[in-house]
Amino acid sequence: MTSDILLETRGVTQRFGGLVANSDVSISIKRGEILGLIGPNGAGKSTLFAAISGARVPTSGSILFEGVDITQMPAAERCRLGIARTFQVPRSFDSMSVAENVMIGAFVRNSNATRARAAALEVLDYVGLDGRADATAGQLTPPEKRRLEVARAIATEPKLLLLDEVLTGLTPSEARLGMDLVRKVRARGITVVMVEHVMEIVMQLVDRAIVLNLGKLLAEGSPADIVRNEDVITAYLGDRHRAA
């Protein structure tokens, strides 16, 4: 029987000299959920993303994906297993076309260029960038570049998608479209973990939230529980939120 836990971290600690960016972090990510990873700046969110995606090997602890220990596994191999991510600052190949950028992701599952392009065009249609397929990535607006990042990640056919602030800095209408896209991604059967700072967006979108503070797990639970948690209000949301 398949476990409902897709990924878990067990006591993950990440040290950079004397700085402890993650300290004994143990979390579970359930299949099919949209999970919010929140907390103040410097809480260790991006460091945990790096550990899960394979950009960094934790100093101690372990990471299991579908029950397999991937702690020492390179990022490319994790991608083939089904873990994909976006970056806080979009990393596009600006001189290449939008379709070619997405083909880079599609090549993970399609060694044939014709099939990779067909897969890329399907994903571009899915994220609403089909009309920009032949434009260079450098011609895209900032919101379009964020969608391109998501498209390239989806083209790898992930089971788990890590979204790093894909909705930050958008106008209200752009953010609504971004939220719709995240829901569509989940409807595609992809589990989503997202780092975001705009609480009004996060609390409408996620099924569950995990709060980090000073590298440690502070709280986890439903959005309703999190916004009423006194420790979270003190460390992250602030007195203004308590008054509201």
JSON list of C-alpha atoms in Angstrom, two decimals:
[
{"chain": "A", "resi": 1, "resn": "MET", "atom": "CA", "xyz": [0.00, 0.00, 0.00]},
{"chain": "A", "resi": 2, "resn": "THR", "atom": "CA", "xyz": [1.29, 3.46, -0.92]},
{"chain": "A", "resi": 3, "resn": "SER", "atom": "CA", "xyz": [2.02, 5.76, 2.02]},
{"chain": "A", "resi": 4, "resn": "ASP", "atom": "CA", "xyz": [0.30, 9.14, 2.09]},
{"chain": "A", "resi": 5, "resn": "ILE", "atom": "CA", "xyz": [3.65, 10.67, 3.08]},
{"chain": "A", "resi": 6, "resn": "LEU", "atom": "CA", "xyz": [5.55, 11.74, -0.04]},
{"chain": "A", "resi": 7, "resn": "LEU", "atom": "CA", "xyz": [8.61, 13.29, 1.60]},
{"chain": "A", "resi": 8, "resn": "GLU", "atom": "CA", "xyz": [9.91, 13.65, 5.12]},
{"chain": "A", "resi": 9, "resn": "THR", "atom": "CA", "xyz": [12.89, 15.27, 6.75]},
{"chain": "A", "resi": 10, "resn": "ARG", "atom": "CA", "xyz": [14.28, 13.74, 9.92]},
{"chain": "A", "resi": 11, "resn": "GLY", "atom": "CA", "xyz": [16.32, 15.98, 12.19]},
{"chain": "A", "resi": 12, "resn": "VAL", "atom": "CA", "xyz": [17.73, 18.02, 9.32]},
{"chain": "A", "resi": 13, "resn": "THR", "atom": "CA", "xyz": [20.41, 20.45, 10.50]},
{"chain": "A", "resi": 14, "resn": "GLN", "atom": "CA", "xyz": [22.41, 22.78, 8.27]},
{"chain": "A", "resi": 15, "resn": "ARG", "atom": "CA", "xyz": [25.39, 24.66, 9.62]},
{"chain": "A", "resi": 16, "resn": "PHE", "atom": "CA", "xyz": [27.44, 27.33, 7.90]},
{"chain": "A", "resi": 17, "resn": "GLY", "atom": "CA", "xyz": [30.41, 27.75, 10.20]},
{"chain": "A", "resi": 18, "resn": "GLY", "atom": "CA", "xyz": [28.94, 29.04, 13.46]},
{"chain": "A", "resi": 19, "resn": "LEU", "atom": "CA", "xyz": [25.55, 29.80, 11.91]},
{"chain": "A", "resi": 20, "resn": "VAL", "atom": "CA", "xyz": [22.83, 27.16, 12.23]},
{"chain": "A", "resi": 21, "resn": "ALA", "atom": "CA", "xyz": [20.36, 27.80, 9.39]},
{"chain": "A", "resi": 22, "resn": "ASN", "atom": "CA", "xyz": [18.25, 24.70, 10.08]},
{"chain": "A", "resi": 23, "resn": "SER", "atom": "CA", "xyz": [18.20, 23.01, 13.46]},
{"chain": "A", "resi": 24, "resn": "ASP", "atom": "CA", "xyz": [16.74, 19.51, 13.88]},
{"chain": "A", "resi": 25, "resn": "VAL", "atom": "CA", "xyz": [13.90, 20.09, 11.41]},
{"chain": "A", "resi": 26, "resn": "SER", "atom": "CA", "xyz": [11.55, 17.13, 11.06]},
{"chain": "A", "resi": 27, "resn": "ILE", "atom": "CA", "xyz": [8.55, 17.60, 8.75]},
{"chain": "A", "resi": 28, "resn": "SER", "atom": "CA", "xyz": [6.30, 15.43, 6.59]},
{"chain": "A", "resi": 29, "resn": "ILE", "atom": "CA", "xyz": [4.78, 16.38, 3.25]},
{"chain": "A", "resi": 30, "resn": "LYS", "atom": "CA", "xyz": [1.59, 14.56, 2.30]},
{"chain": "A", "resi": 31, "resn": "ARG", "atom": "CA", "xyz": [0.72, 13.48, -1.21]},
{"chain": "A", "resi": 32, "resn": "GLY", "atom": "CA", "xyz": [-1.65, 15.83, -3.00]},
{"chain": "A", "resi": 33, "resn": "GLU", "atom": "CA", "xyz": [-1.47, 18.73, -0.56]},
{"chain": "A", "resi": 34, "resn": "ILE", "atom": "CA", "xyz": [-0.53, 22.36, -0.97]},
{"chain": "A", "resi": 35, "resn": "LEU", "atom": "CA", "xyz": [1.79, 23.05, 1.94]},
{"chain": "A", "resi": 36, "resn": "GLY", "atom": "CA", "xyz": [2.90, 26.54, 2.95]},
{"chain": "A", "resi": 37, "resn": "LEU", "atom": "CA", "xyz": [6.38, 27.00, 4.39]},
{"chain": "A", "resi": 38, "resn": "ILE", "atom": "CA", "xyz": [6.37, 30.35, 6.16]},
{"chain": "A", "resi": 39, "resn": "GLY", "atom": "CA", "xyz": [8.33, 32.37, 8.68]},
{"chain": "A", "resi": 40, "resn": "PRO", "atom": "CA", "xyz": [10.31, 35.60, 9.03]},
{"chain": "A", "resi": 41, "resn": "ASN", "atom": "CA", "xyz": [13.38, 36.42, 6.96]},
{"chain": "A", "resi": 42, "resn": "GLY", "atom": "CA", "xyz": [16.30, 34.28, 8.07]},
{"chain": "A", "resi": 43, "resn": "ALA", "atom": "CA", "xyz": [14.00, 31.53, 9.38]},
{"chain": "A", "resi": 44, "resn": "GLY", "atom": "CA", "xyz": [15.72, 28.86, 7.26]},
{"chain": "A", "resi": 45, "resn": "LYS", "atom": "CA", "xyz": [13.04, 28.34, 4.60]},
{"chain": "A", "resi": 46, "resn": "SER", "atom": "CA", "xyz": [15.30, 28.63, 1.55]},
{"chain": "A", "resi": 47, "resn": "THR", "atom": "CA", "xyz": [17.95, 26.50, 3.25]},
{"chain": "A", "resi": 48, "resn": "LEU", "atom": "CA", "xyz": [15.39, 23.74, 3.79]},
{"chain": "A", "resi": 49, "resn": "PHE", "atom": "CA", "xyz": [14.32, 24.04, 0.14]},
{"chain": "A", "resi": 50, "resn": "ALA", "atom": "CA", "xyz": [17.96, 23.65, -0.88]},
{"chain": "A", "resi": 51, "resn": "ALA", "atom": "CA", "xyz": [18.29, 20.51, 1.24]},
{"chain": "A", "resi": 52, "resn": "ILE", "atom": "CA", "xyz": [15.13, 18.94, -0.20]},
{"chain": "A", "resi": 53, "resn": "SER", "atom": "CA", "xyz": [16.00, 19.78, -3.82]},
{"chain": "A", "resi": 54, "resn": "GLY", "atom": "CA", "xyz": [19.61, 18.62, -3.51]},
{"chain": "A", "resi": 55, "resn": "ALA", "atom": "CA", "xyz": [21.32, 21.98, -3.85]},
{"chain": "A", "resi": 56, "resn": "ARG", "atom": "CA", "xyz": [22.90, 21.35, -0.43]},
{"chain": "A", "resi": 57, "resn": "VAL", "atom": "CA", "xyz": [23.56, 18.25, 1.63]},
{"chain": "A", "resi": 58, "resn": "PRO", "atom": "CA", "xyz": [22.52, 18.82, 5.25]},
{"chain": "A", "resi": 59, "resn": "THR", "atom": "CA", "xyz": [25.17, 18.75, 7.95]},
{"chain": "A", "resi": 60, "resn": "SER", "atom": "CA", "xyz": [23.16, 16.07, 9.73]},
{"chain": "A", "resi": 61, "resn": "GLY", "atom": "CA", "xyz": [19.78, 14.39, 9.53]},
{"chain": "A", "resi": 62, "resn": "SER", "atom": "CA", "xyz": [18.13, 12.60, 6.63]},
{"chain": "A", "resi": 63, "resn": "ILE", "atom": "CA", "xyz": [15.60, 13.19, 3.86]},
{"chain": "A", "resi": 64, "resn": "LEU", "atom": "CA", "xyz": [13.31, 10.44, 2.55]},
{"chain": "A", "resi": 65, "resn": "PHE", "atom": "CA", "xyz": [11.32, 10.62, -0.69]},
{"chain": "A", "resi": 66, "resn": "GLU", "atom": "CA", "xyz": [8.71, 7.88, -1.12]},
{"chain": "A", "resi": 67, "resn": "GLY", "atom": "CA", "xyz": [10.54, 5.99, 1.61]},
{"chain": "A", "resi": 68, "resn": "VAL", "atom": "CA", "xyz": [13.94, 6.19, -0.13]},
{"chain": "A", "resi": 69, "resn": "ASP", "atom": "CA", "xyz": [16.82, 7.98, 1.60]},
{"chain": "A", "resi": 70, "resn": "ILE", "atom": "CA", "xyz": [17.90, 10.75, -0.80]},
{"chain": "A", "resi": 71, "resn": "THR", "atom": "CA", "xyz": [20.06, 12.72, 1.65]},
{"chain": "A", "resi": 72, "resn": "GLN", "atom": "CA", "xyz": [23.24, 12.31, -0.40]},
{"chain": "A", "resi": 73, "resn": "MET", "atom": "CA", "xyz": [21.57, 12.15, -3.81]},
{"chain": "A", "resi": 74, "resn": "PRO", "atom": "CA", "xyz": [22.56, 14.81, -6.41]},
{"chain": "A", "resi": 75, "resn": "ALA", "atom": "CA", "xyz": [19.93, 17.31, -7.52]},
{"chain": "A", "resi": 76, "resn": "ALA", "atom": "CA", "xyz": [19.71, 15.92, -11.06]},
{"chain": "A", "resi": 77, "resn": "GLU", "atom": "CA", "xyz": [18.93, 12.47, -9.76]},
{"chain": "A", "resi": 78, "resn": "ARG", "atom": "CA", "xyz": [16.28, 13.86, -7.43]},
{"chain": "A", "resi": 79, "resn": "CYS", "atom": "CA", "xyz": [14.73, 15.61, -10.41]},
{"chain": "A", "resi": 80, "resn": "ARG", "atom": "CA", "xyz": [14.49, 12.28, -12.24]},
{"chain": "A", "resi": 81, "resn": "LEU", "atom": "CA", "xyz": [12.82, 10.79, -9.14]},
{"chain": "A", "resi": 82, "resn": "GLY", "atom": "CA", "xyz": [10.22, 13.55, -9.24]},
{"chain": "A", "resi": 83, "resn": "ILE", "atom": "CA", "xyz": [11.36, 16.61, -7.28]},
{"chain": "A", "resi": 84, "resn": "ALA", "atom": "CA", "xyz": [11.37, 19.98, -9.07]},
{"chain": "A", "resi": 85, "resn": "ARG", "atom": "CA", "xyz": [11.72, 23.56, -7.87]},
{"chain": "A", "resi": 86, "resn": "THR", "atom": "CA", "xyz": [11.55, 27.17, -8.89]},
{"chain": "A", "resi": 87, "resn": "PHE", "atom": "CA", "xyz": [13.79, 29.95, -7.59]},
{"chain": "A", "resi": 88, "resn": "GLN", "atom": "CA", "xyz": [13.04, 33.19, -5.79]},
{"chain": "A", "resi": 89, "resn": "VAL", "atom": "CA", "xyz": [14.83, 35.07, -8.59]},
{"chain": "A", "resi": 90, "resn": "PRO", "atom": "CA", "xyz": [13.76, 33.47, -11.91]},
{"chain": "A", "resi": 91, "resn": "ARG", "atom": "CA", "xyz": [16.61, 31.74, -13.73]},
{"chain": "A", "resi": 92, "resn": "SER", "atom": "CA", "xyz": [15.74, 31.79, -17.40]},
{"chain": "A", "resi": 93, "resn": "PHE", "atom": "CA", "xyz": [18.00, 31.48, -20.43]},
{"chain": "A", "resi": 94, "resn": "ASP", "atom": "CA", "xyz": [17.12, 34.89, -21.82]},
{"chain": "A", "resi": 95, "resn": "SER", "atom": "CA", "xyz": [18.62, 34.46, -25.31]},
{"chain": "A", "resi": 96, "resn": "MET", "atom": "CA", "xyz": [16.69, 31.23, -25.88]},
{"chain": "A", "resi": 97, "resn": "SER", "atom": "CA", "xyz": [13.02, 31.03, -26.79]},
{"chain": "A", "resi": 98, "resn": "VAL", "atom": "CA", "xyz": [10.37, 30.41, -24.17]},
{"chain": "A", "resi": 99, "resn": "ALA", "atom": "CA", "xyz": [9.68, 26.99, -25.70]},
{"chain": "A", "resi": 100, "resn": "GLU", "atom": "CA", "xyz": [13.39, 26.09, -25.62]},
{"chain": "A", "resi": 101, "resn": "ASN", "atom": "CA", "xyz": [13.56, 27.06, -21.95]},
{"chain": "A", "resi": 102, "resn": "VAL", "atom": "CA", "xyz": [10.74, 24.64, -21.14]},
{"chain": "A", "resi": 103, "resn": "MET", "atom": "CA", "xyz": [12.26, 21.95, -23.36]},
{"chain": "A", "resi": 104, "resn": "ILE", "atom": "CA", "xyz": [15.21, 21.89, -20.96]},
{"chain": "A", "resi": 105, "resn": "GLY", "atom": "CA", "xyz": [12.82, 20.55, -18.33]},
{"chain": "A", "resi": 106, "resn": "ALA", "atom": "CA", "xyz": [11.08, 18.24, -20.79]},
{"chain": "A", "resi": 107, "resn": "PHE", "atom": "CA", "xyz": [14.37, 16.57, -21.72]},
{"chain": "A", "resi": 108, "resn": "VAL", "atom": "CA", "xyz": [14.34, 14.92, -18.26]},
{"chain": "A", "resi": 109, "resn": "ARG", "atom": "CA", "xyz": [11.61, 12.58, -19.59]},
{"chain": "A", "resi": 110, "resn": "ASN", "atom": "CA", "xyz": [12.04, 12.93, -23.37]},
{"chain": "A", "resi": 111, "resn": "SER", "atom": "CA", "xyz": [15.40, 12.37, -25.04]},
{"chain": "A", "resi": 112, "resn": "ASN", "atom": "CA", "xyz": [13.87, 13.06, -28.47]},
{"chain": "A", "resi": 113, "resn": "ALA", "atom": "CA", "xyz": [13.80, 16.78, -29.34]},
{"chain": "A", "resi": 114, "resn": "THR", "atom": "CA", "xyz": [10.50, 16.55, -31.21]},
{"chain": "A", "resi": 115, "resn": "ARG", "atom": "CA", "xyz": [8.76, 14.90, -28.26]},
{"chain": "A", "resi": 116, "resn": "ALA", "atom": "CA", "xyz": [10.41, 17.34, -25.82]},
{"chain": "A", "resi": 117, "resn": "ARG", "atom": "CA", "xyz": [9.12, 20.32, -27.83]},
{"chain": "A", "resi": 118, "resn": "ALA", "atom": "CA", "xyz": [5.62, 18.84, -27.97]},
{"chain": "A", "resi": 119, "resn": "ALA", "atom": "CA", "xyz": [5.69, 18.35, -24.21]},
{"chain": "A", "resi": 120, "resn": "ALA", "atom": "CA", "xyz": [6.99, 21.91, -23.71]},
{"chain": "A", "resi": 121, "resn": "LEU", "atom": "CA", "xyz": [4.22, 23.40, -25.86]},
{"chain": "A", "resi": 122, "resn": "GLU", "atom": "CA", "xyz": [1.58, 21.44, -23.93]},
{"chain": "A", "resi": 123, "resn": "VAL", "atom": "CA", "xyz": [2.90, 22.81, -20.63]},
{"chain": "A", "resi": 124, "resn": "LEU", "atom": "CA", "xyz": [3.09, 26.35, -21.99]},
{"chain": "A", "resi": 125, "resn": "ASP", "atom": "CA", "xyz": [-0.57, 26.12, -22.96]},
{"chain": "A", "resi": 126, "resn": "TYR", "atom": "CA", "xyz": [-1.32, 24.79, -19.47]},
{"chain": "A", "resi": 127, "resn": "VAL", "atom": "CA", "xyz": [0.32, 27.77, -17.71]},
{"chain": "A", "resi": 128, "resn": "GLY", "atom": "CA", "xyz": [-1.04, 30.36, -20.15]},
{"chain": "A", "resi": 129, "resn": "LEU", "atom": "CA", "xyz": [2.16, 31.14, -22.04]},
{"chain": "A", "resi": 130, "resn": "ASP", "atom": "CA", "xyz": [1.34, 29.41, -25.33]},
{"chain": "A", "resi": 131, "resn": "GLY", "atom": "CA", "xyz": [1.20, 32.74, -27.13]},
{"chain": "A", "resi": 132, "resn": "ARG", "atom": "CA", "xyz": [4.79, 33.49, -26.05]},
{"chain": "A", "resi": 133, "resn": "ALA", "atom": "CA", "xyz": [6.39, 30.20, -27.10]},
{"chain": "A", "resi": 134, "resn": "ASP", "atom": "CA", "xyz": [8.57, 31.73, -29.83]},
{"chain": "A", "resi": 135, "resn": "ALA", "atom": "CA", "xyz": [9.51, 34.90, -27.95]},
{"chain": "A", "resi": 136, "resn": "THR", "atom": "CA", "xyz": [12.89, 35.00, -26.25]},
{"chain": "A", "resi": 137, "resn": "ALA", "atom": "CA", "xyz": [12.73, 34.56, -22.48]},
{"chain": "A", "resi": 138, "resn": "GLY", "atom": "CA", "xyz": [14.36, 37.99, -22.10]},
{"chain": "A", "resi": 139, "resn": "GLN", "atom": "CA", "xyz": [11.24, 39.58, -23.62]},
{"chain": "A", "resi": 140, "resn": "LEU", "atom": "CA", "xyz": [8.93, 38.28, -20.89]},
{"chain": "A", "resi": 141, "resn": "THR", "atom": "CA", "xyz": [7.49, 40.46, -18.15]},
{"chain": "A", "resi": 142, "resn": "PRO", "atom": "CA", "xyz": [8.44, 39.56, -14.54]},
{"chain": "A", "resi": 143, "resn": "PRO", "atom": "CA", "xyz": [5.12, 37.73, -13.92]},
{"chain": "A", "resi": 144, "resn": "GLU", "atom": "CA", "xyz": [5.57, 35.82, -17.19]},
{"chain": "A", "resi": 145, "resn": "LYS", "atom": "CA", "xyz": [9.10, 34.84, -16.13]},
{"chain": "A", "resi": 146, "resn": "ARG", "atom": "CA", "xyz": [7.68, 33.35, -12.95]},
{"chain": "A", "resi": 147, "resn": "ARG", "atom": "CA", "xyz": [5.22, 31.33, -15.02]},
{"chain": "A", "resi": 148, "resn": "LEU", "atom": "CA", "xyz": [8.08, 30.21, -17.23]},
{"chain": "A", "resi": 149, "resn": "GLU", "atom": "CA", "xyz": [9.91, 28.90, -14.15]},
{"chain": "A", "resi": 150, "resn": "VAL", "atom": "CA", "xyz": [6.81, 26.95, -13.15]},
{"chain": "A", "resi": 151, "resn": "ALA", "atom": "CA", "xyz": [6.39, 25.64, -16.70]},
{"chain": "A", "resi": 152, "resn": "ARG", "atom": "CA", "xyz": [9.98, 24.39, -16.90]},
{"chain": "A", "resi": 153, "resn": "ALA", "atom": "CA", "xyz": [9.58, 22.64, -13.56]},
{"chain": "A", "resi": 154, "resn": "ILE", "atom": "CA", "xyz": [6.26, 21.04, -14.56]},
{"chain": "A", "resi": 155, "resn": "ALA", "atom": "CA", "xyz": [7.85, 19.82, -17.79]},
{"chain": "A", "resi": 156, "resn": "THR", "atom": "CA", "xyz": [10.07, 17.51, -15.71]},
{"chain": "A", "resi": 157, "resn": "GLU", "atom": "CA", "xyz": [6.83, 15.72, -14.67]},
{"chain": "A", "resi": 158, "resn": "PRO", "atom": "CA", "xyz": [7.42, 16.08, -10.93]},
{"chain": "A", "resi": 159, "resn": "LYS", "atom": "CA", "xyz": [5.59, 14.44, -8.07]},
{"chain": "A", "resi": 160, "resn": "LEU", "atom": "CA", "xyz": [6.70, 17.25, -5.74]},
{"chain": "A", "resi": 161, "resn": "LEU", "atom": "CA", "xyz": [7.03, 20.89, -6.81]},
{"chain": "A", "resi": 162, "resn": "LEU", "atom": "CA", "xyz": [8.82, 23.42, -4.60]},
{"chain": "A", "resi": 163, "resn": "LEU", "atom": "CA", "xyz": [7.72, 26.99, -5.34]},
{"chain": "A", "resi": 164, "resn": "ASP", "atom": "CA", "xyz": [9.96, 29.73, -3.95]},
{"chain": "A", "resi": 165, "resn": "GLU", "atom": "CA", "xyz": [8.00, 32.99, -3.71]},
{"chain": "A", "resi": 166, "resn": "VAL", "atom": "CA", "xyz": [6.30, 32.69, -7.10]},
{"chain": "A", "resi": 167, "resn": "LEU", "atom": "CA", "xyz": [3.50, 35.03, -5.98]},
{"chain": "A", "resi": 168, "resn": "THR", "atom": "CA", "xyz": [5.62, 37.68, -4.26]},
{"chain": "A", "resi": 169, "resn": "GLY", "atom": "CA", "xyz": [5.68, 41.12, -5.86]},
{"chain": "A", "resi": 170, "resn": "LEU", "atom": "CA", "xyz": [2.63, 40.56, -8.08]},
{"chain": "A", "resi": 171, "resn": "THR", "atom": "CA", "xyz": [-0.34, 42.88, -8.42]},
{"chain": "A", "resi": 172, "resn": "PRO", "atom": "CA", "xyz": [-3.61, 41.62, -6.87]},
{"chain": "A", "resi": 173, "resn": "SER", "atom": "CA", "xyz": [-4.93, 40.47, -10.26]},
{"chain": "A", "resi": 174, "resn": "GLU", "atom": "CA", "xyz": [-1.62, 38.77, -11.12]},
{"chain": "A", "resi": 175, "resn": "ALA", "atom": "CA", "xyz": [-1.60, 37.09, -7.70]},
{"chain": "A", "resi": 176, "resn": "ARG", "atom": "CA", "xyz": [-5.12, 35.73, -8.27]},
{"chain": "A", "resi": 177, "resn": "LEU", "atom": "CA", "xyz": [-3.99, 34.24, -11.56]},
{"chain": "A", "resi": 178, "resn": "GLY", "atom": "CA", "xyz": [-0.95, 32.79, -9.80]},
{"chain": "A", "resi": 179, "resn": "MET", "atom": "CA", "xyz": [-3.15, 31.20, -7.14]},
{"chain": "A", "resi": 180, "resn": "ASP", "atom": "CA", "xyz": [-5.33, 29.68, -9.84]},
{"chain": "A", "resi": 181, "resn": "LEU", "atom": "CA", "xyz": [-2.21, 28.22, -11.46]},
{"chain": "A", "resi": 182, "resn": "VAL", "atom": "CA", "xyz": [-1.05, 26.65, -8.17]},
{"chain": "A", "resi": 183, "resn": "ARG", "atom": "CA", "xyz": [-4.44, 25.02, -7.78]},
{"chain": "A", "resi": 184, "resn": "LYS", "atom": "CA", "xyz": [-4.26, 23.74, -11.36]},
{"chain": "A", "resi": 185, "resn": "VAL", "atom": "CA", "xyz": [-0.84, 22.24, -10.63]},
{"chain": "A", "resi": 186, "resn": "ARG", "atom": "CA", "xyz": [-2.26, 20.35, -7.67]},
{"chain": "A", "resi": 187, "resn": "ALA", "atom": "CA", "xyz": [-5.20, 19.22, -9.83]},
{"chain": "A", "resi": 188, "resn": "ARG", "atom": "CA", "xyz": [-2.59, 17.73, -12.17]},
{"chain": "A", "resi": 189, "resn": "GLY", "atom": "CA", "xyz": [-1.63, 15.38, -9.33]},
{"chain": "A", "resi": 190, "resn": "ILE", "atom": "CA", "xyz": [1.46, 17.30, -8.19]},
{"chain": "A", "resi": 191, "resn": "THR", "atom": "CA", "xyz": [2.12, 17.93, -4.51]},
{"chain": "A", "resi": 192, "resn": "VAL", "atom": "CA", "xyz": [3.08, 21.57, -3.91]},
{"chain": "A", "resi": 193, "resn": "VAL", "atom": "CA", "xyz": [5.24, 23.15, -1.20]},
{"chain": "A", "resi": 194, "resn": "MET", "atom": "CA", "xyz": [5.45, 26.92, -1.39]},
{"chain": "A", "resi": 195, "resn": "VAL", "atom": "CA", "xyz": [7.48, 29.57, 0.39]},
{"chain": "A", "resi": 196, "resn": "GLU", "atom": "CA", "xyz": [5.53, 32.83, 0.50]},
{"chain": "A", "resi": 197, "resn": "HIS", "atom": "CA", "xyz": [5.45, 36.00, 2.60]},
{"chain": "A", "resi": 198, "resn": "VAL", "atom": "CA", "xyz": [2.05, 37.37, 1.57]},
{"chain": "A", "resi": 199, "resn": "MET", "atom": "CA", "xyz": [-0.09, 35.84, 4.30]},
{"chain": "A", "resi": 200, "resn": "GLU", "atom": "CA", "xyz": [-3.38, 36.89, 2.72]},
{"chain": "A", "resi": 201, "resn": "ILE", "atom": "CA", "xyz": [-2.47, 34.71, -0.26]},
{"chain": "A", "resi": 202, "resn": "VAL", "atom": "CA", "xyz": [-0.96, 31.81, 1.65]},
{"chain": "A", "resi": 203, "resn": "MET", "atom": "CA", "xyz": [-3.85, 31.35, 4.04]},
{"chain": "A", "resi": 204, "resn": "GLN", "atom": "CA", "xyz": [-6.38, 31.21, 1.18]},
{"chain": "A", "resi": 205, "resn": "LEU", "atom": "CA", "xyz": [-4.35, 28.71, -0.79]},
{"chain": "A", "resi": 206, "resn": "VAL", "atom": "CA", "xyz": [-2.65, 26.15, 1.43]},
{"chain": "A", "resi": 207, "resn": "ASP", "atom": "CA", "xyz": [-4.14, 23.08, 3.09]},
{"chain": "A", "resi": 208, "resn": "ARG", "atom": "CA", "xyz": [-1.55, 23.17, 5.86]},
{"chain": "A", "resi": 209, "resn": "ALA", "atom": "CA", "xyz": [1.27, 25.46, 6.95]},
{"chain": "A", "resi": 210, "resn": "ILE", "atom": "CA", "xyz": [4.63, 24.86, 8.59]},
{"chain": "A", "resi": 211, "resn": "VAL", "atom": "CA", "xyz": [6.28, 27.79, 10.37]},
{"chain": "A", "resi": 212, "resn": "LEU", "atom": "CA", "xyz": [10.03, 28.06, 10.81]},
{"chain": "A", "resi": 213, "resn": "ASN", "atom": "CA", "xyz": [11.74, 30.56, 13.08]},
{"chain": "A", "resi": 214, "resn": "LEU", "atom": "CA", "xyz": [15.48, 30.90, 13.71]},
{"chain": "A", "resi": 215, "resn": "GLY", "atom": "CA", "xyz": [16.01, 27.64, 11.82]},
{"chain": "A", "resi": 216, "resn": "LYS", "atom": "CA", "xyz": [13.67, 25.62, 14.02]},
{"chain": "A", "resi": 217, "resn": "LEU", "atom": "CA", "xyz": [10.18, 24.25, 13.56]},
{"chain": "A", "resi": 218, "resn": "LEU", "atom": "CA", "xyz": [7.88, 26.65, 15.42]},
{"chain": "A", "resi": 219, "resn": "ALA", "atom": "CA", "xyz": [4.40, 25.41, 14.53]},
{"chain": "A", "resi": 220, "resn": "GLU", "atom": "CA", "xyz": [2.38, 23.46, 11.99]},
{"chain": "A", "resi": 221, "resn": "GLY", "atom": "CA", "xyz": [-1.30, 23.06, 11.31]},
{"chain": "A", "resi": 222, "resn": "SER", "atom": "CA", "xyz": [-4.25, 24.36, 9.33]},
{"chain": "A", "resi": 223, "resn": "PRO", "atom": "CA", "xyz": [-4.26, 28.00, 8.22]},
{"chain": "A", "resi": 224, "resn": "ALA", "atom": "CA", "xyz": [-6.90, 28.78, 10.86]},
{"chain": "A", "resi": 225, "resn": "ASP", "atom": "CA", "xyz": [-4.77, 27.26, 13.60]},
{"chain": "A", "resi": 226, "resn": "ILE", "atom": "CA", "xyz": [-1.59, 29.00, 12.46]},
{"chain": "A", "resi": 227, "resn": "VAL", "atom": "CA", "xyz": [-3.02, 32.53, 12.39]},
{"chain": "A", "resi": 228, "resn": "ARG", "atom": "CA", "xyz": [-4.28, 32.08, 15.97]},
{"chain": "A", "resi": 229, "resn": "ASN", "atom": "CA", "xyz": [-1.07, 30.56, 17.32]},
{"chain": "A", "resi": 230, "resn": "GLU", "atom": "CA", "xyz": [0.42, 32.95, 19.88]},
{"chain": "A", "resi": 231, "resn": "ASP", "atom": "CA", "xyz": [4.00, 31.82, 19.18]},
{"chain": "A", "resi": 232, "resn": "VAL", "atom": "CA", "xyz": [3.53, 32.48, 15.46]},
{"chain": "A", "resi": 233, "resn": "ILE", "atom": "CA", "xyz": [1.95, 35.88, 16.12]},
{"chain": "A", "resi": 234, "resn": "THR", "atom": "CA", "xyz": [4.86, 36.87, 18.37]},
{"chain": "A", "resi": 235, "resn": "ALA", "atom": "CA", "xyz": [7.64, 35.59, 16.08]},
{"chain": "A", "resi": 236, "resn": "TYR", "atom": "CA", "xyz": [6.20, 36.39, 12.66]},
{"chain": "A", "resi": 237, "resn": "LEU", "atom": "CA", "xyz": [2.76, 37.93, 12.28]},
{"chain": "A", "resi": 238, "resn": "GLY", "atom": "CA", "xyz": [3.11, 40.69, 14.87]},
{"chain": "A", "resi": 239, "resn": "ASP", "atom": "CA", "xyz": [0.85, 42.58, 17.24]},
{"chain": "A", "resi": 240, "resn": "ARG", "atom": "CA", "xyz": [-0.97, 44.21, 14.36]},
{"chain": "A", "resi": 241, "resn": "HIS", "atom": "CA", "xyz": [-2.25, 40.79, 13.35]},
{"chain": "A", "resi": 242, "resn": "ARG", "atom": "CA", "xyz": [-3.28, 40.03, 16.94]},
{"chain": "A", "resi": 243, "resn": "ALA", "atom": "CA", "xyz": [-5.33, 43.24, 17.04]},
{"chain": "A", "resi": 244, "resn": "ALA", "atom": "CA", "xyz": [-6.97, 42.36, 13.72]}
]
